[in-house]
Amino acid sequence: MSDVVISVEGLGKKYRIRHARVGRYRTFREALAQGAGRPFRALRRALGARSLGGETPAGGGERPSSEDFWALEDVGFEVRRGDVVGIIGRNGAGKSTLLKILSRITEPTAGRVRLRGRVGSLLEVGTGFHPELSGRENIFMNGAILGMTRAEITRKFDEIVAFAEIEKFLDTPVKRYSSGMYVRLAFAVAAHLDPEILLVDEVLAVGDVQFQQKCLGKMSEVSRRGRTVLFVSHNMAAVNALCARGILLSRGRVAEDGPVSGVVAAYLADSVKDRVNLETGPLKWVAARQTMTGLEISAEYAFDRPVSLPCLGFVISDHYGNPIFGCNPKMSHIHSLENPVSAGSVTASIRSPELRNGTYRMSIWFGDGKVNSVVIRDCLTFDVTNLAETGNHSAAVNGPVIARCEWDFSG
């Protein structure tokens, strides 16, 4: 018997995007006049098309009110029994659409999917539960959907409730639950009802650190029992820790498929949102990118004479322009190079402080260590996908920088 439990061939999903017609507001008299004249305009277009051999006159038609958008296009891969696969990509890459198709929530437009075994899925908050039913009733309903008998669900019931930590609210309709309670129960149901295939979409985006650790531990336990896990996440630390294989989606297509470390590196290399190319001055270009361990600021330069220090300074600010931190070689106690240079590149590798998830700006200063020849404020805008597990500690509450503290307690 083949070990392949998920087979995806030429998968595609097309959506029709409708555009609102934008124009000025019309008076009632104008609307009546346009309606009365519509049959005559239609006749005039038909006569014009006939005189052109059936073709519509150029510019005579109205702007299309819709267009086709392929969320997934020609996606293909296989997953074997017991594999833990991380599916990563930027927002809009098609990750959630793929999991919805594998969960049989969405029907594909093209291609074929073959699944061998019972599928348990945890997609976005709100999927899979009936809001009017209680937590208890939803547990039994989900088990029945998965094809389990009531006796099988009853055997797992106490374990599910204990994992979700919602004993007090078990008989409350889930529409009254907070998002954290909802996700705890949804994950507990999906992971404990013995699925052969577990699909998890961004479970770490909601919930506290303790719950996230429980989820990761449970997914590891599920995989050790020979179950298959597909895990969608923007948390690269979790993907690296849990998965052996990664699939990178980009604009609805598979861009990378292989060992997770290489796929994550390819994803992070693509996180550069902008690169500034300069026409004048000694600085040719400057770029920022996220690495596995932090950030890298790179630049290429060419002076018209040798200089003792090609000095690149930068300040990183939050999305609103508030400065967070900055650096230059002199601040790192580098005042000159051993041998003067006239051309080359410079790279600043930032290990600390670490930034939380978000969008950041960067301003740069560049010169010969004495005079700044180039000053560009807010020249780059880039995204950071945090590699550390920080739970739900948002930048809005705790600030954008992650503090690494050493603690000592004495009685």
Coordinates of C-alpha atoms in Angstrom, one line a residue:
M1 CA 0.0 0.0 0.0
S2 CA 1.3 3.5 -0.9
D3 CA 2.4 5.8 1.9
V4 CA 1.1 8.8 0.0
V5 CA -1.9 10.2 1.9
I6 CA -2.3 13.6 0.1
S7 CA -1.9 13.9 -3.6
V8 CA -2.4 17.3 -5.3
E9 CA -2.3 17.5 -9.1
G10 CA -2.7 20.6 -11.2
L11 CA -4.8 22.3 -8.6
G12 CA -6.4 25.6 -9.4
K13 CA -9.0 27.9 -7.8
K14 CA -10.5 30.8 -9.6
Y15 CA -12.6 33.6 -8.2
R16 CA -14.6 36.2 -10.0
I17 CA -13.8 39.7 -8.6
R18 CA -16.5 42.2 -9.2
H19 CA -15.7 46.0 -9.5
A20 CA -18.0 48.6 -8.3
R21 CA -18.7 51.2 -11.0
V22 CA -17.5 54.5 -9.6
G23 CA -19.1 57.7 -10.8
R24 CA -20.8 60.8 -9.6
Y25 CA -24.2 60.6 -8.0
R26 CA -27.1 61.2 -10.5
T27 CA -30.3 63.0 -10.0
F28 CA -33.7 61.3 -10.4
R29 CA -34.3 63.2 -13.6
E30 CA -30.9 62.0 -15.1
A31 CA -31.7 58.4 -14.1
L32 CA -35.1 58.5 -15.9
A33 CA -33.5 60.1 -19.0
Q34 CA -30.8 57.4 -19.1
G35 CA -33.4 54.6 -18.7
A36 CA -35.6 56.0 -21.5
G37 CA -32.6 56.2 -23.9
R38 CA -31.1 52.8 -23.1
P39 CA -33.1 50.9 -25.9
F40 CA -31.9 53.5 -28.5
R41 CA -28.3 53.2 -27.4
A42 CA -28.5 49.4 -27.6
L43 CA -29.9 49.6 -31.1
R44 CA -27.2 52.1 -32.2
R45 CA -24.4 49.7 -30.8
A46 CA -26.0 46.7 -32.6
L47 CA -26.1 48.6 -35.9
G48 CA -22.5 49.8 -35.5
A49 CA -21.4 46.3 -34.7
R50 CA -23.1 44.9 -37.8
S51 CA -21.5 47.5 -40.0
L52 CA -18.1 46.4 -38.6
G53 CA -18.7 42.7 -39.4
G54 CA -19.9 41.8 -35.9
E55 CA -17.1 43.6 -34.0
T56 CA -17.8 46.1 -31.3
P57 CA -16.5 49.6 -32.1
A58 CA -13.4 50.6 -30.3
G59 CA -14.2 52.4 -27.1
G60 CA -17.9 51.7 -27.6
G61 CA -18.3 49.1 -24.8
E62 CA -18.5 49.7 -21.1
R63 CA -15.6 48.9 -18.8
P64 CA -15.8 45.3 -17.6
S65 CA -17.4 45.0 -14.1
S66 CA -15.5 41.9 -13.1
E67 CA -12.3 39.9 -13.7
D68 CA -10.9 36.5 -12.9
F69 CA -8.4 36.0 -10.1
W70 CA -6.6 32.7 -9.7
A71 CA -5.9 32.2 -6.0
L72 CA -4.2 28.9 -6.8
E73 CA -2.8 27.8 -10.2
D74 CA -1.2 24.5 -11.2
V75 CA -0.3 23.5 -7.7
G76 CA 1.0 20.0 -7.3
F77 CA 2.7 18.0 -4.5
E78 CA 2.5 14.8 -2.5
V79 CA 2.6 14.2 1.3
R80 CA 3.4 10.9 2.8
R81 CA 2.1 9.3 6.0
G82 CA 3.7 10.8 9.1
D83 CA 5.1 13.8 7.3
V84 CA 4.9 17.2 9.0
V85 CA 4.8 19.9 6.3
G86 CA 5.0 23.6 6.8
I87 CA 3.2 25.7 4.2
I88 CA 4.4 29.3 4.2
G89 CA 4.1 32.4 2.1
R90 CA 3.1 36.0 2.1
N91 CA -0.5 37.1 2.8
G92 CA -2.5 36.4 -0.3
A93 CA -0.2 33.6 -1.5
G94 CA -3.0 31.0 -1.4
K95 CA -2.2 29.1 1.8
S96 CA -5.7 29.3 3.4
T97 CA -7.4 28.6 0.0
L98 CA -5.3 25.4 -0.3
L99 CA -6.3 24.2 3.2
K100 CA -9.9 25.0 2.5
I101 CA -9.8 22.8 -0.6
L102 CA -8.1 20.0 1.3
S103 CA -10.7 20.3 4.0
R104 CA -13.5 20.0 1.4
I105 CA -14.8 23.4 2.3
T106 CA -14.1 24.9 -1.1
E107 CA -14.3 23.2 -4.4
P108 CA -11.4 23.6 -6.8
T109 CA -11.8 25.1 -10.2
A110 CA -9.2 22.8 -11.8
G111 CA -7.0 19.8 -10.9
R112 CA -7.5 16.9 -8.5
V113 CA -6.9 16.2 -4.8
R114 CA -6.7 12.7 -3.4
L115 CA -6.9 12.1 0.4
R116 CA -6.4 8.9 2.2
G117 CA -7.8 8.9 5.7
R118 CA -9.9 11.0 8.1
V119 CA -9.2 14.8 8.0
G120 CA -9.3 17.1 11.0
S121 CA -8.9 20.8 10.3
L122 CA -8.5 24.0 12.2
L123 CA -8.8 26.9 9.9
E124 CA -9.7 30.5 10.7
V125 CA -11.8 31.4 13.8
G126 CA -15.4 30.7 13.0
T127 CA -15.0 27.7 10.7
G128 CA -16.5 24.3 11.7
F129 CA -18.6 25.3 14.7
H130 CA -22.3 26.2 14.9
P131 CA -22.5 29.4 16.8
E132 CA -25.9 28.6 18.4
L133 CA -24.7 25.3 19.8
S134 CA -22.8 24.9 23.1
G135 CA -19.2 23.7 23.3
R136 CA -20.4 20.3 24.3
E137 CA -22.8 20.0 21.4
N138 CA -20.2 21.2 18.9
I139 CA -17.7 18.5 20.1
F140 CA -20.2 15.8 19.3
M141 CA -21.2 17.4 16.0
N142 CA -17.6 17.7 14.8
G143 CA -17.0 14.1 15.8
A144 CA -20.0 12.9 13.8
I145 CA -18.9 14.9 10.8
L146 CA -15.5 13.1 11.0
G147 CA -17.4 9.8 10.9
M148 CA -16.9 8.8 14.6
T149 CA -19.5 7.0 16.7
R150 CA -20.9 8.6 19.8
A151 CA -19.0 6.1 21.9
E152 CA -15.7 7.0 20.3
I153 CA -16.4 10.7 20.9
T154 CA -17.4 10.1 24.5
R155 CA -14.0 8.3 25.2
K156 CA -12.2 11.4 24.0
F157 CA -14.5 13.9 25.5
D158 CA -12.8 14.5 28.9
E159 CA -9.4 14.8 27.2
I160 CA -10.7 17.4 24.8
V161 CA -12.3 19.5 27.5
A162 CA -9.2 19.4 29.7
F163 CA -7.0 20.4 26.8
A164 CA -9.2 23.3 25.9
E165 CA -9.6 24.5 29.5
I166 CA -13.2 25.6 29.1
E167 CA -14.9 23.4 31.7
K168 CA -17.0 26.3 33.1
F169 CA -18.3 27.3 29.7
L170 CA -18.9 23.9 28.2
D171 CA -22.7 24.4 28.0
T172 CA -22.5 28.0 26.8
P173 CA -23.2 28.7 23.1
V174 CA -19.9 29.2 21.3
K175 CA -21.0 32.5 19.9
R176 CA -20.4 33.8 23.5
Y177 CA -16.8 32.6 23.5
S178 CA -13.8 34.9 23.1
S179 CA -11.5 34.2 20.1
G180 CA -9.0 32.5 22.4
M181 CA -11.6 30.2 23.9
Y182 CA -12.9 29.4 20.4
V183 CA -9.5 28.5 19.1
R184 CA -8.6 26.4 22.1
L185 CA -11.8 24.3 21.7
A186 CA -11.4 24.1 17.9
F187 CA -7.8 22.9 18.2
A188 CA -8.7 20.4 20.9
V189 CA -11.5 18.9 18.8
A190 CA -9.4 18.8 15.6
A191 CA -6.3 17.2 17.3
H192 CA -8.0 14.7 19.7
L193 CA -10.6 13.1 17.4
D194 CA -7.9 10.8 15.9
P195 CA -7.6 12.3 12.4
E196 CA -5.2 10.6 10.0
I197 CA -4.5 14.1 8.5
L198 CA -4.4 17.2 10.6
L199 CA -4.7 20.6 8.8
V200 CA -3.8 23.6 11.0
D201 CA -4.0 27.2 9.7
E202 CA -2.3 29.9 11.9
V203 CA -3.3 28.4 15.3
L204 CA -0.4 30.3 16.9
A205 CA -1.9 33.7 15.9
V206 CA -4.5 33.5 18.7
G207 CA -4.0 32.5 22.3
D208 CA -1.4 32.8 25.0
V209 CA 2.1 31.4 25.1
Q210 CA 1.2 28.4 27.2
F211 CA -1.6 27.4 24.8
Q212 CA 0.7 27.8 21.8
Q213 CA 3.3 25.5 23.5
K214 CA 0.5 22.9 24.1
C215 CA -0.5 23.1 20.5
L216 CA 3.0 22.5 19.2
G217 CA 3.4 19.7 21.6
K218 CA 0.2 18.1 20.6
M219 CA 1.1 18.4 16.9
S220 CA 4.4 16.7 17.6
E221 CA 2.6 13.9 19.4
V222 CA 0.2 13.5 16.5
S223 CA 3.0 13.2 14.0
R224 CA 4.9 10.7 16.2
R225 CA 1.8 8.4 16.0
G226 CA 2.2 8.3 12.3
R227 CA -0.4 11.0 11.5
T228 CA 0.2 13.6 8.8
V229 CA 0.2 17.4 9.7
L230 CA 0.0 20.3 7.3
F231 CA 0.8 23.5 9.2
V232 CA 0.3 27.0 7.9
S233 CA 2.0 29.7 9.9
H234 CA 3.9 33.0 9.7
N235 CA 5.9 32.0 12.8
M236 CA 9.2 30.7 11.3
A237 CA 10.5 29.5 14.6
A238 CA 7.5 27.2 15.0
V239 CA 7.7 26.0 11.4
N240 CA 11.4 25.2 11.8
A241 CA 10.9 23.4 15.1
L242 CA 7.9 21.3 14.0
C243 CA 8.4 20.6 10.3
A244 CA 10.9 18.7 8.3
R245 CA 9.6 19.8 5.0
G246 CA 8.4 23.2 3.7
I247 CA 6.3 24.4 0.8
L248 CA 6.5 28.0 -0.2
L249 CA 3.6 29.5 -2.1
S250 CA 3.9 32.7 -4.1
R251 CA 1.0 34.2 -6.0
G252 CA -0.9 30.9 -6.0
R253 CA 2.0 28.7 -7.2
V254 CA 4.6 26.5 -5.5
A255 CA 7.8 28.5 -5.5
E256 CA 9.9 26.1 -3.3
D257 CA 9.4 22.6 -2.0
G258 CA 12.0 20.8 0.1
P259 CA 13.8 20.7 3.5
V260 CA 12.3 23.3 5.7
S261 CA 15.5 25.2 6.5
G262 CA 16.0 26.0 2.8
V263 CA 12.4 26.9 2.1
V264 CA 12.3 29.2 5.2
A265 CA 15.5 30.9 4.0
A266 CA 13.9 31.4 0.5
Y267 CA 10.8 33.0 2.1
L268 CA 12.9 35.3 4.3
A269 CA 15.1 36.3 1.3
D270 CA 11.9 37.4 -0.4
S271 CA 10.8 39.6 2.5
V272 CA 12.6 42.6 1.1
K273 CA 9.9 45.1 0.3
D274 CA 12.1 47.6 -1.5
R275 CA 15.6 48.3 -2.7
V276 CA 16.8 51.8 -3.4
N277 CA 18.9 52.2 -6.5
L278 CA 20.7 55.6 -6.6
E279 CA 21.8 57.5 -9.7
T280 CA 24.2 60.0 -8.1
G281 CA 26.7 60.0 -5.3
P282 CA 29.0 57.2 -4.1
L283 CA 26.2 55.0 -2.9
K284 CA 24.8 52.7 -5.7
W285 CA 22.1 50.9 -3.9
V286 CA 20.9 49.9 -0.4
A287 CA 18.6 47.1 0.7
A288 CA 17.3 45.5 3.9
R289 CA 16.3 41.8 4.4
Q290 CA 15.4 39.5 7.1
T291 CA 17.7 36.5 7.8
M292 CA 17.2 33.4 10.0
T293 CA 18.9 35.3 12.9
G294 CA 18.0 38.9 12.4
L295 CA 18.2 41.7 9.9
E296 CA 20.8 42.6 7.3
I297 CA 21.4 46.1 5.9
S298 CA 23.5 46.0 2.7
A299 CA 24.9 48.7 0.4
E300 CA 27.2 49.0 -2.6
Y301 CA 29.4 52.1 -3.1
A302 CA 32.0 53.6 -5.4
F303 CA 34.0 56.7 -4.4
D304 CA 36.2 58.7 -6.8
R305 CA 39.1 58.3 -4.3
P306 CA 40.2 55.8 -1.6
V307 CA 38.6 56.5 1.8
S308 CA 39.5 55.2 5.2
L309 CA 35.9 54.3 6.2
P310 CA 32.9 53.8 4.0
C311 CA 30.4 54.8 6.7
L312 CA 26.9 53.5 6.4
G313 CA 24.5 54.7 9.1
F314 CA 20.9 53.8 9.5
V315 CA 17.9 54.4 11.7
I316 CA 15.0 51.9 11.8
S317 CA 11.6 53.4 12.7
D318 CA 8.1 51.9 13.2
H319 CA 5.3 52.2 10.6
Y320 CA 4.4 55.6 12.1
G321 CA 7.9 57.0 11.8
N322 CA 8.9 56.8 15.5
P323 CA 12.7 55.9 15.7
I324 CA 13.4 52.5 17.4
F325 CA 17.2 52.1 17.0
G326 CA 20.1 52.9 14.7
C327 CA 23.8 52.3 14.2
N328 CA 26.9 53.1 12.2
P329 CA 30.5 51.7 12.2
K330 CA 31.7 54.4 14.6
M331 CA 29.0 53.5 17.2
S332 CA 30.4 49.9 16.9
H333 CA 34.0 51.3 17.6
I334 CA 35.1 51.0 14.0
H335 CA 36.8 54.3 13.0
S336 CA 38.8 53.2 10.0
L337 CA 39.8 50.2 7.9
E338 CA 43.3 48.8 7.7
N339 CA 43.5 49.6 4.0
P340 CA 41.6 52.5 2.3
V341 CA 39.1 51.4 -0.3
S342 CA 37.3 53.2 -3.2
A343 CA 34.7 50.7 -4.1
G344 CA 33.0 47.7 -2.6
S345 CA 30.0 46.7 -0.4
V346 CA 29.2 47.0 3.3
T347 CA 26.7 44.9 5.3
A348 CA 25.4 45.4 8.8
S349 CA 24.1 42.3 10.5
I350 CA 21.7 43.0 13.3
R351 CA 21.3 40.3 15.9
S352 CA 19.8 42.4 18.7
P353 CA 17.4 43.9 19.5
E354 CA 14.9 41.7 17.7
L355 CA 11.7 43.3 16.2
R356 CA 8.2 42.0 16.5
N357 CA 6.0 41.3 13.6
G358 CA 5.2 44.4 11.6
T359 CA 6.2 46.9 9.0
Y360 CA 9.2 49.1 9.5
R361 CA 10.9 52.0 7.8
M362 CA 14.6 52.8 7.4
S363 CA 16.5 56.0 6.9
I364 CA 20.2 56.0 5.8
W365 CA 23.3 58.2 5.9
F366 CA 26.4 57.4 3.9
G367 CA 29.8 59.0 3.5
D368 CA 33.5 58.8 4.0
G369 CA 33.4 58.9 7.8
K370 CA 33.8 62.7 7.9
V371 CA 31.1 64.0 5.6
N372 CA 27.7 62.4 4.7
S373 CA 27.4 62.4 0.9
V374 CA 24.0 60.7 0.9
V375 CA 21.1 61.2 3.3
I376 CA 17.7 59.5 2.5
R377 CA 14.9 59.5 5.0
D378 CA 12.4 56.6 5.0
C379 CA 14.0 55.1 1.9
L380 CA 13.0 51.5 2.6
T381 CA 9.8 50.0 3.9
F382 CA 10.1 46.3 4.9
D383 CA 8.2 43.6 6.8
V384 CA 9.5 41.6 9.7
T385 CA 8.2 38.1 10.5
N386 CA 9.4 37.5 14.0
L387 CA 11.6 34.3 14.4
A388 CA 11.1 34.2 18.2
E389 CA 8.0 32.9 19.9
T390 CA 6.4 35.9 21.6
G391 CA 2.8 34.8 21.9
N392 CA 0.2 37.4 21.8
H393 CA 2.4 40.2 23.2
S394 CA 1.7 42.8 20.6
A395 CA 3.9 45.7 19.6
A396 CA 1.1 48.0 20.5
V397 CA 1.2 46.9 24.1
N398 CA 4.9 46.1 24.7
G399 CA 6.6 48.1 22.0
P400 CA 8.2 46.8 18.8
V401 CA 11.5 45.6 20.4
I402 CA 11.8 42.2 22.1
A403 CA 13.9 42.4 25.3
R404 CA 16.1 39.5 26.2
C405 CA 16.4 39.6 30.0
E406 CA 18.4 37.6 32.5
W407 CA 16.7 37.3 35.9
D408 CA 18.1 36.7 39.3
F409 CA 16.0 36.2 42.4
S410 CA 17.3 36.0 45.9
G411 CA 15.2 35.3 49.0

